[in-house]
Coordinates of C-alpha atoms in Angstrom, one line a residue:
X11 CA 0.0 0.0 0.0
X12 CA 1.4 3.4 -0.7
X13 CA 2.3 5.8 2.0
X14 CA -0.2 7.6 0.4
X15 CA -3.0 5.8 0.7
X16 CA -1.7 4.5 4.4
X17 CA -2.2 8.4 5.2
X18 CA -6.4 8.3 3.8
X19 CA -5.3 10.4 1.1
X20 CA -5.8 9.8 -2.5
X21 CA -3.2 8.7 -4.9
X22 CA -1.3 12.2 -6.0
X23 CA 0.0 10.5 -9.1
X24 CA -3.2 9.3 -9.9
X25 CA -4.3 12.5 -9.7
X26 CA -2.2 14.1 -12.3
X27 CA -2.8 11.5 -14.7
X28 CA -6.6 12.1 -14.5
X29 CA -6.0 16.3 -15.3
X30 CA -3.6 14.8 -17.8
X31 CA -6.2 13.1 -19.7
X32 CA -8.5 15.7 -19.6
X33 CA -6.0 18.0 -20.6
X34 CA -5.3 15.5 -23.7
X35 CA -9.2 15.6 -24.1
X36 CA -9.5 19.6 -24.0
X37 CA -7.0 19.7 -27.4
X38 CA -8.5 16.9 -29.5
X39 CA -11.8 18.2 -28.9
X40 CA -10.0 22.3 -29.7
X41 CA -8.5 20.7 -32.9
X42 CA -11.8 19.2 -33.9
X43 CA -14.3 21.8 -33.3
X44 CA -11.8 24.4 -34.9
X45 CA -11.4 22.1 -38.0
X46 CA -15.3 21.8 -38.2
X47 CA -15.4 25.6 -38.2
X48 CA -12.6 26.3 -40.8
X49 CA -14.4 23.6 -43.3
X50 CA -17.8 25.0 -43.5
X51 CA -18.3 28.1 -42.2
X52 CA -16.2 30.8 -44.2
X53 CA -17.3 32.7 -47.2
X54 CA -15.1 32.6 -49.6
X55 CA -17.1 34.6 -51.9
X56 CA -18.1 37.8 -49.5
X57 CA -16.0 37.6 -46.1
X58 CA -17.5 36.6 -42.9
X59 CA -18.4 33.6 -41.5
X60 CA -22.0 31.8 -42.0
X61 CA -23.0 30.2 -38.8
X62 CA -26.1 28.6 -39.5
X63 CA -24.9 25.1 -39.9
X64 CA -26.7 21.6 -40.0
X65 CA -25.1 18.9 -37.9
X66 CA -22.9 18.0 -41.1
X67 CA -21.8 21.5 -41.3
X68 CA -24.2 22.5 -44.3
X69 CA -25.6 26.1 -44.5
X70 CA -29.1 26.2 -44.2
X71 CA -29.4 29.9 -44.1
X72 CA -27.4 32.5 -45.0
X73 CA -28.0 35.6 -42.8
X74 CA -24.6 36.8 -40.5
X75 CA -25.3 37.9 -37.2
X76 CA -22.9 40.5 -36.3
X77 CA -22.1 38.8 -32.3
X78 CA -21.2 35.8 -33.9
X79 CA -18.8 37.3 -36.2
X80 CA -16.9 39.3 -33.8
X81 CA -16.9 35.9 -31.4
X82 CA -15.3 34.1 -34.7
X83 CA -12.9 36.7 -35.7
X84 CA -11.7 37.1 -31.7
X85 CA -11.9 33.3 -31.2
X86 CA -9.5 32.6 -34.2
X87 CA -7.0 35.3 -33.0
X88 CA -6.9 33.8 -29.9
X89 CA -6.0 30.8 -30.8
X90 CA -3.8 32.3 -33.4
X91 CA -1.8 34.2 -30.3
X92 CA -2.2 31.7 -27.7
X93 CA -1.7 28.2 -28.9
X94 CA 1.7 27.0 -31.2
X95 CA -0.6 24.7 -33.0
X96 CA -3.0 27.3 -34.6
X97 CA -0.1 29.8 -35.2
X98 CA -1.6 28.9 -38.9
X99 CA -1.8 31.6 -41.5
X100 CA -5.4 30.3 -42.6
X101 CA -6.6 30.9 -39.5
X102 CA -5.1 34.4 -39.5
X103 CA -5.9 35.0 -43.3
X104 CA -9.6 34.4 -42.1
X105 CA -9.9 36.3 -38.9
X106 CA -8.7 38.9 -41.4
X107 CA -11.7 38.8 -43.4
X108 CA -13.5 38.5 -41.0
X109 CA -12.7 41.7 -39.6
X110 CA -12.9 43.7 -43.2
X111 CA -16.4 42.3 -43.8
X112 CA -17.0 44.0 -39.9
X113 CA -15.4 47.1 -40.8
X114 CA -17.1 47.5 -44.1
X115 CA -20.7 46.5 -43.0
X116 CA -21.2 46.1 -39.4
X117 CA -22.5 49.7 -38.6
X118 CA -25.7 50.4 -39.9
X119 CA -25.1 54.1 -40.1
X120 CA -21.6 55.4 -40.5
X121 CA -19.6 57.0 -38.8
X122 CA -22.2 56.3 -36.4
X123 CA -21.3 53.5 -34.2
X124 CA -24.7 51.4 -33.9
X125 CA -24.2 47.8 -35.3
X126 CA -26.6 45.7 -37.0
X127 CA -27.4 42.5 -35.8
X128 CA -28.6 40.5 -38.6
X129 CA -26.9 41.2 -42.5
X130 CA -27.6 39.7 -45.3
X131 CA -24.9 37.4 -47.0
X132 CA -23.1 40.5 -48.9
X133 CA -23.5 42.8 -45.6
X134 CA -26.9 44.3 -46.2
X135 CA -28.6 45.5 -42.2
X136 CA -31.5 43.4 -42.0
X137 CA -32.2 44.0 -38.1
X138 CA -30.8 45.9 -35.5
X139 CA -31.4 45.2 -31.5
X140 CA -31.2 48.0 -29.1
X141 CA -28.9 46.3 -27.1
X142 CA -24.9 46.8 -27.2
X143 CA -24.0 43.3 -27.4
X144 CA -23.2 43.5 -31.4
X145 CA -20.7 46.2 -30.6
X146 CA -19.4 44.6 -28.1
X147 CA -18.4 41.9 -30.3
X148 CA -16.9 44.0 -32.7
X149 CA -14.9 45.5 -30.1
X150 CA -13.4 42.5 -29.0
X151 CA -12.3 41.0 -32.3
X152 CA -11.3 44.4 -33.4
X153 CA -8.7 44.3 -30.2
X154 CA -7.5 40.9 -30.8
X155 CA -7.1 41.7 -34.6
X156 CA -4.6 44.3 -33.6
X157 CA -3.1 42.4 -31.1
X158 CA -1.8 39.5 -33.8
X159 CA -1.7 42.1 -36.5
X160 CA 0.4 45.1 -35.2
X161 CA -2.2 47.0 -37.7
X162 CA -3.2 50.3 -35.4
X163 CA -6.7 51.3 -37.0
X164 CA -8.2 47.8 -35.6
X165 CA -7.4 48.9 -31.7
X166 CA -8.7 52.3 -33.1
X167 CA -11.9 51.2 -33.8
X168 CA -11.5 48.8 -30.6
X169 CA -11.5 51.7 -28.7
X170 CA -13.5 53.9 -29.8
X171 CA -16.3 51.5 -29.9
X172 CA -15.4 50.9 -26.1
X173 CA -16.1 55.2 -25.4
X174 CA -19.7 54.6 -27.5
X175 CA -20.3 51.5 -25.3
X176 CA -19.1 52.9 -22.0
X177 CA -21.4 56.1 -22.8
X178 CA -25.0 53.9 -23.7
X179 CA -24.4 52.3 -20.7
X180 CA -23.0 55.2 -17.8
X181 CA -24.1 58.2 -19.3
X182 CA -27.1 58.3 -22.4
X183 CA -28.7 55.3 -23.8
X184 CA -30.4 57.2 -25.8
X185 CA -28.5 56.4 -28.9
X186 CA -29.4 52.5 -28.5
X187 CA -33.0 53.3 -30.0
X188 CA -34.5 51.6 -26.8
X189 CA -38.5 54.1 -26.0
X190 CA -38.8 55.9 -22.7
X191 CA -42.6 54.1 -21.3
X192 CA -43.5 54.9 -18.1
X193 CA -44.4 51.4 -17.3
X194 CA -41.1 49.9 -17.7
X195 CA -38.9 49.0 -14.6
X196 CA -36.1 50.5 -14.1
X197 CA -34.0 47.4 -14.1
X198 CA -30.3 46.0 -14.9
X199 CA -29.9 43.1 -16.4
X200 CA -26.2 41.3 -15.2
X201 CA -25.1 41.1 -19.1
X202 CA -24.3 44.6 -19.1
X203 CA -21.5 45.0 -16.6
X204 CA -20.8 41.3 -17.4
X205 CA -20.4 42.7 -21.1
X206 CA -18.7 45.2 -20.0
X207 CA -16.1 44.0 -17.4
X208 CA -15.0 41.2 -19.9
X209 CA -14.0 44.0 -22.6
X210 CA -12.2 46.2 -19.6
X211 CA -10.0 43.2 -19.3
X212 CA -9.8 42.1 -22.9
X213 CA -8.5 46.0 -24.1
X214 CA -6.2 46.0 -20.5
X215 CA -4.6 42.8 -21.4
X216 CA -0.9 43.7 -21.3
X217 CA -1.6 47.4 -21.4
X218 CA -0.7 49.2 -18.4
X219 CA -2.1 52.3 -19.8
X220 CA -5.4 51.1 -20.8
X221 CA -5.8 49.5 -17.5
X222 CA -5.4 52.0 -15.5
X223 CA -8.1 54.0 -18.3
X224 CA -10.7 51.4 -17.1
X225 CA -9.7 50.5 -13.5
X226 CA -12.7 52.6 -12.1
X227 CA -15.0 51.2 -14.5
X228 CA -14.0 47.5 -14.0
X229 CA -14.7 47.9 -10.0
X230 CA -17.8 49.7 -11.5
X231 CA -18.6 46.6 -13.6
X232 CA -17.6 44.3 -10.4
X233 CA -20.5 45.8 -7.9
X234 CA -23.1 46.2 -10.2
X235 CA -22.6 42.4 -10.7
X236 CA -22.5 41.6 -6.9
X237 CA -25.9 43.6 -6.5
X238 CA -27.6 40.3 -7.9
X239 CA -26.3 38.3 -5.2
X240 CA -30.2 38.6 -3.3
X241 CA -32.0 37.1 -0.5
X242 CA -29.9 37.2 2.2
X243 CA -26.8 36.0 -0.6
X244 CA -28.9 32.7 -0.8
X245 CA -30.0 33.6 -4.3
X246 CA -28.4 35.1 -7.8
X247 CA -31.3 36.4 -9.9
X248 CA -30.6 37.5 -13.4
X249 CA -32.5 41.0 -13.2
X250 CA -32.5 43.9 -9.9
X251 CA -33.8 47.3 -10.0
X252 CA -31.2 49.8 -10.9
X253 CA -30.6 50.6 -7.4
X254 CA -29.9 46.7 -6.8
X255 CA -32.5 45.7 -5.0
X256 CA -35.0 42.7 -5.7
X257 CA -37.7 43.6 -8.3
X258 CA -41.3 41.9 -8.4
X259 CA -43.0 39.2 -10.5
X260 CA -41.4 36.9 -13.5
X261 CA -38.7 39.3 -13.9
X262 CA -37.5 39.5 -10.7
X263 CA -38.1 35.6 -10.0
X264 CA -35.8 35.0 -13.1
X265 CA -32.3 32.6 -12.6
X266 CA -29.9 31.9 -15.4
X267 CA -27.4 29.6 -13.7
X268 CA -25.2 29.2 -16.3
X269 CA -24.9 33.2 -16.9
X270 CA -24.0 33.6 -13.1
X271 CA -21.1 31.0 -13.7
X272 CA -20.2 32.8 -16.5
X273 CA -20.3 36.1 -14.3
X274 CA -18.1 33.9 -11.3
X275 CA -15.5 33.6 -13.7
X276 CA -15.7 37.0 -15.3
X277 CA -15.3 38.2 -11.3
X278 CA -13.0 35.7 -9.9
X279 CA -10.6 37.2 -13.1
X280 CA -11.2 40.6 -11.8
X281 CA -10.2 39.4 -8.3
X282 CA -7.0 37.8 -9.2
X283 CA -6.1 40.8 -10.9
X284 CA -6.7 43.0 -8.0
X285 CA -5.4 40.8 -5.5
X286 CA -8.3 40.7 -3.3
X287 CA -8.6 37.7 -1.5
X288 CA -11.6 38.7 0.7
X289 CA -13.7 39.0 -3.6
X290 CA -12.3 36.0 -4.8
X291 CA -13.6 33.6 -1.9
X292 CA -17.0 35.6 -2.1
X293 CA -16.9 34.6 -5.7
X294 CA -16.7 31.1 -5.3
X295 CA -19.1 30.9 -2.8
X296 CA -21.6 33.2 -4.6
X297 CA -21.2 32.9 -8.2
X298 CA -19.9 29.4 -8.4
X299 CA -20.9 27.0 -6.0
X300 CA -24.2 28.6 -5.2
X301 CA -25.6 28.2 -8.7
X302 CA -24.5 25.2 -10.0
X303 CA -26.0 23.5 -6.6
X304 CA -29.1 25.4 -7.3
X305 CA -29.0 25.0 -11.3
X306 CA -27.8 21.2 -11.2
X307 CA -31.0 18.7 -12.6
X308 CA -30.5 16.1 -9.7
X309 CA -33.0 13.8 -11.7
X310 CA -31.2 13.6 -15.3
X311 CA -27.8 15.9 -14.3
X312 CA -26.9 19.1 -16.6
X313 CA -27.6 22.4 -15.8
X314 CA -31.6 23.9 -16.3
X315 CA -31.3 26.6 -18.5
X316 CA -33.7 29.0 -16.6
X317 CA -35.3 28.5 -13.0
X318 CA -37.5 30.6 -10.6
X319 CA -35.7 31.8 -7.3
X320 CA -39.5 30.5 -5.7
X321 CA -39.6 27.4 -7.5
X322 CA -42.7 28.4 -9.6
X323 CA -43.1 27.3 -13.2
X324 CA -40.4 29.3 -15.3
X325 CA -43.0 31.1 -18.5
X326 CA -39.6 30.3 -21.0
X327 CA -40.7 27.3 -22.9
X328 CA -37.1 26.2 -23.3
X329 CA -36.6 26.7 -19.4
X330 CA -35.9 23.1 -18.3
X331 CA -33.5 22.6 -21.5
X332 CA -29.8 21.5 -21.5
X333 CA -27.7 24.1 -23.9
X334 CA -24.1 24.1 -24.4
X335 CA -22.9 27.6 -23.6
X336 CA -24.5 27.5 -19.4
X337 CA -22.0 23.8 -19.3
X338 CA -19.0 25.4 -21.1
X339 CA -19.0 28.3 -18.8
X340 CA -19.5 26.2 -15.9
X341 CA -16.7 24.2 -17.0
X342 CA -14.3 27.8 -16.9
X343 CA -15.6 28.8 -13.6
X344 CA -15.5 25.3 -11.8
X345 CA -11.6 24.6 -13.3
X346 CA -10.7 28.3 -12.5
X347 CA -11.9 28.3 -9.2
X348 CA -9.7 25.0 -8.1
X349 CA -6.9 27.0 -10.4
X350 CA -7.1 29.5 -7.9
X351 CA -8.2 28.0 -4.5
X352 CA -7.4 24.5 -4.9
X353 CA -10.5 23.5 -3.6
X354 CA -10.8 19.8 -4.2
X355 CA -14.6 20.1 -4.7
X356 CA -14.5 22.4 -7.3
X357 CA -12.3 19.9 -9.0
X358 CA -14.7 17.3 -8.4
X359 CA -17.6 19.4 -9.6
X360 CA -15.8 20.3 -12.8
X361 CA -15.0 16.5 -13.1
X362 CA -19.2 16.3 -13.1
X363 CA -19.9 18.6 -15.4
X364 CA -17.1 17.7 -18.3
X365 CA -18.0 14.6 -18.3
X366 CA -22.0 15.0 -18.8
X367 CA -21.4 17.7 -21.3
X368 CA -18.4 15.5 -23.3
X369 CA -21.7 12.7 -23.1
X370 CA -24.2 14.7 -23.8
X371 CA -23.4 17.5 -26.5
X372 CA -20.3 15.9 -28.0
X373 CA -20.9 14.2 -31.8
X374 CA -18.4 11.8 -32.2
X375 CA -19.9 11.7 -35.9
X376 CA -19.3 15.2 -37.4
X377 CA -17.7 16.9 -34.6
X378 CA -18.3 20.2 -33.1
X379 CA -21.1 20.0 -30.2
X380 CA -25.0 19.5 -30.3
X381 CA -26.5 22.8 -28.7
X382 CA -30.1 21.9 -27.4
X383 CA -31.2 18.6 -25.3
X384 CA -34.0 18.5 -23.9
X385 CA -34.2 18.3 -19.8
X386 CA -33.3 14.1 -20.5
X387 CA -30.4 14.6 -22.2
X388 CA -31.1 13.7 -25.8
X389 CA -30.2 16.1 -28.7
X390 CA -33.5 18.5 -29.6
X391 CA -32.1 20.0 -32.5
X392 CA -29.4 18.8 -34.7
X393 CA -27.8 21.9 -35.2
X394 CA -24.7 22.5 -35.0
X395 CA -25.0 26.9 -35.0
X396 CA -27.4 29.2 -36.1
X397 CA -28.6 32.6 -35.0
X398 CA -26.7 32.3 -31.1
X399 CA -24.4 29.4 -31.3
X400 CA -21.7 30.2 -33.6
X401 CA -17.8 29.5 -33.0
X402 CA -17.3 30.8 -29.4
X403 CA -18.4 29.3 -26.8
X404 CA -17.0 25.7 -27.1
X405 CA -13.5 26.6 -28.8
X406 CA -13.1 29.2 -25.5
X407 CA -14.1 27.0 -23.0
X408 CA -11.9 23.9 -24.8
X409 CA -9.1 26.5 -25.2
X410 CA -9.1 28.0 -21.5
X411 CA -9.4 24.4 -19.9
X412 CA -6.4 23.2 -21.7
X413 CA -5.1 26.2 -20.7
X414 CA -5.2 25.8 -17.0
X415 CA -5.2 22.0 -16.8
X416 CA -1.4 22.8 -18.6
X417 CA -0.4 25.2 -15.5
X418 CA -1.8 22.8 -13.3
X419 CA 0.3 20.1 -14.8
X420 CA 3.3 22.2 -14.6
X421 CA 6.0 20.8 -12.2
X422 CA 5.7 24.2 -9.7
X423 CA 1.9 23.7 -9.5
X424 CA 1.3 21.1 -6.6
X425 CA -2.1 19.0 -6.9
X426 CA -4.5 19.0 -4.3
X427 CA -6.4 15.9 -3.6
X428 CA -9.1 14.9 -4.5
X429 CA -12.4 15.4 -3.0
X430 CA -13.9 12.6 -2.9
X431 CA -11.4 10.1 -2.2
X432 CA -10.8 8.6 -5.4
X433 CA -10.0 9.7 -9.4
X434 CA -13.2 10.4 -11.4
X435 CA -14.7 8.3 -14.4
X436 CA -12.3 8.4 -17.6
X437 CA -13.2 11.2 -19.4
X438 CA -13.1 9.5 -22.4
X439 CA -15.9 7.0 -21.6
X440 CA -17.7 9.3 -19.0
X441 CA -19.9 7.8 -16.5
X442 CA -23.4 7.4 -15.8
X443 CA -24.9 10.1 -13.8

């Protein structure tokens, strides 16, 4: 018997070669949802991206929505920047084009900054939402085009987009289109500073002076998130009054677990960065563990895409749904979390959830992930993108996992042990929840 077991403590070694398959996982998966991606989504004859695909990759429409080709354009220069392998000139020639079909047809109005949403195939506006997630977007994958092209008009418009955004939100929201009536709530939904933290540390990324340009509006960004912690921080609802307290009926009620992961992450980041110890640790408690034990189907496993803080009957038809992006957020926040606190049950929880959604969403067939089961687990639509999944959320999640399950690997990064006494299921073959 090993000294290690003789102590009641798991197998270390065992340990390591569990993150190591996982980590060996994370790439194959990387490689094969990128390939996917650079097969049948570019438009070769326009620029852009289409990302209405079947399962086998075929188009089935051809509108571009304007989010999904900043996500493509900033996903590919990440990987372009970040990983050895995809240090590819394809993948740079496309994020390229990708970004000239943005600057050419992505603001409905120039030189106003107002995005479109939806374009036709050649860049005509078909629909604009009063929102600023579009610009957003474009913000982001202007910044990353910059940062793997030297060129300086990309972080121009970066920036500049980031002064329009920072003003609809802080100052006059007028210019989003969105009609004054008297009967609206004043209310906040948690995308916005989410939205917006996330692009304070995209454009501050290695930029001291940029990051001390937005320090005030990341802390900002930070405390309008925590004000959806409610009910005596038992409870992270989705929407709060603009003064952050609890608003009334459906709206108020409303929980999107997998968006509060996504927010834990976005936070814990902010944390690190600050060095605040006292955050981080509220974080985990908060954003992480408190909504993935609330959001968690204990009957068929996966994350509900919707719930109501009271346990009432959600009105979203798709509320009891499994969708990919809620599981590869949780998979970030879970694996960042143990990154950070080496918590063996947040390794144990992100054990839990990579290996349902590596079950569930995963097609061995034609690769890249299934987006929508139903509350069972079995696929509901066949798709593999379309007007909200596009190539994003899956390659970042893959990418960032990797990414820490490599520096947890490293020989200066001691591993914890294991929660619950023992090495979970082989992530190849999963396990039965």
């Amino acid at each position: 018997m090993s000294k290690g077991l003789q102590d009641g403590r798991p197998d270390m070694e065992k340990e390591r070669e569990t993150l190591q398959a996982w980590k060996e996982r994370m790439g194959q998966e990387l490689d094969r949802v990128v390939a996917f991606w650079m097969e049948h989504s570019h438009d070769q004859e326009h620029g852009g991206f289409f990302t209405c695909l079947g399962r086998d990759g075929s188009v089935y429409d051809d509108l571009k929505y304007v989010w999904l080709q900043g996500r493509q354009v900033w996903m590919y220069c990440r990987l372009y920047r970040k990983f050895e392998r995809f240090h590819r000139p394809e993948l740079l020639d496309s994020a390229k084009a990708g970004g000239e079909f943005l600057l050419r047809y992505a603001r409905v109005a120039p030189p106003g900054k107002k995005c479109a949403f939806v374009l036709t195939r050649d860049g005509r506006p078909v629909k604009v939402q009063r929102t600023i997630f579009s610009e957003c977007f474009y913000a982001m994958a202007m910044n990353e085009l910059w940062r793997v092209t030297g060129e300086a008009r990309y972080q121009s418009e970066a920036v500049e987009m980031m002064d329009q955004i920072v003003h609809w939100v802080r100052k006059d929201p007028s210019g989003l289109g969105r009609p004054w009536l008297s009967g609206t709530p004043a209310s906040e939904s948690m995308a916005v500073p989410m939205m917006l933290l996330n692009l304070v540390e995209q454009l501050g990324e290695e930029d001291e002076e940029l990051a001390s340009n937005y320090a005030e509006l990341g802390d900002w960004c930070a405390q309008r998130i925590l004000q959806h912690v409610q009910r005596d921080g038992q409870a992270v609802l989705e929407n709060v009054s603009e003064d952050g307290k609890e608003l009334s009926g459906c709206l108020g009620r409303h929980q999107n677990p997998g968006h509060a992961l996504e927010a834990g992450w976005f936070l814990l980041r902010h944390a690190i960065r600050k060095g605040d110890p006292e955050l981080r640790a509220h974080v985990v408690d908060k954003f992480l563990l408190l909504p993935f034990r609330s959001g968690w189907d204990p009957d068929h496993g996966g994350l509900f895409y919707f719930q109501d803080v009271d346990g009432l009957c959600p009105t979203q038809l798709e509320w009891a749904m499994k969708l990919w992006w809620p599981h590869s957020e949780a998979m970030i926040a879970l694996l960042m979390g143990y990154s950070d606190s080496g918590d063996p049950a947040l390794l144990h929880l992100f054990y839990q959830v990579a290996e349902y959604t590596f079950r569930q969403f995963r097609d061995p067939e034609y690769g890249e992930w299934f987006g929508y089961l139903n509350r069972e687990g079995t696929v509901a639509l066949t798709i593999k993108g379309g007007p909200f999944k596009g190539c994003f959320h899956v390659p970042r999640c893959l990418a960032m996992c990797e990414e820490m399950l490599g520096s947890l690997l490293s020989p200066d990064a001691p591993v914890p042990a294991h929660g619950a006494g023992s090495p979970p299921a082989d992530p190849v073959r999963g396990s039965a929840e």
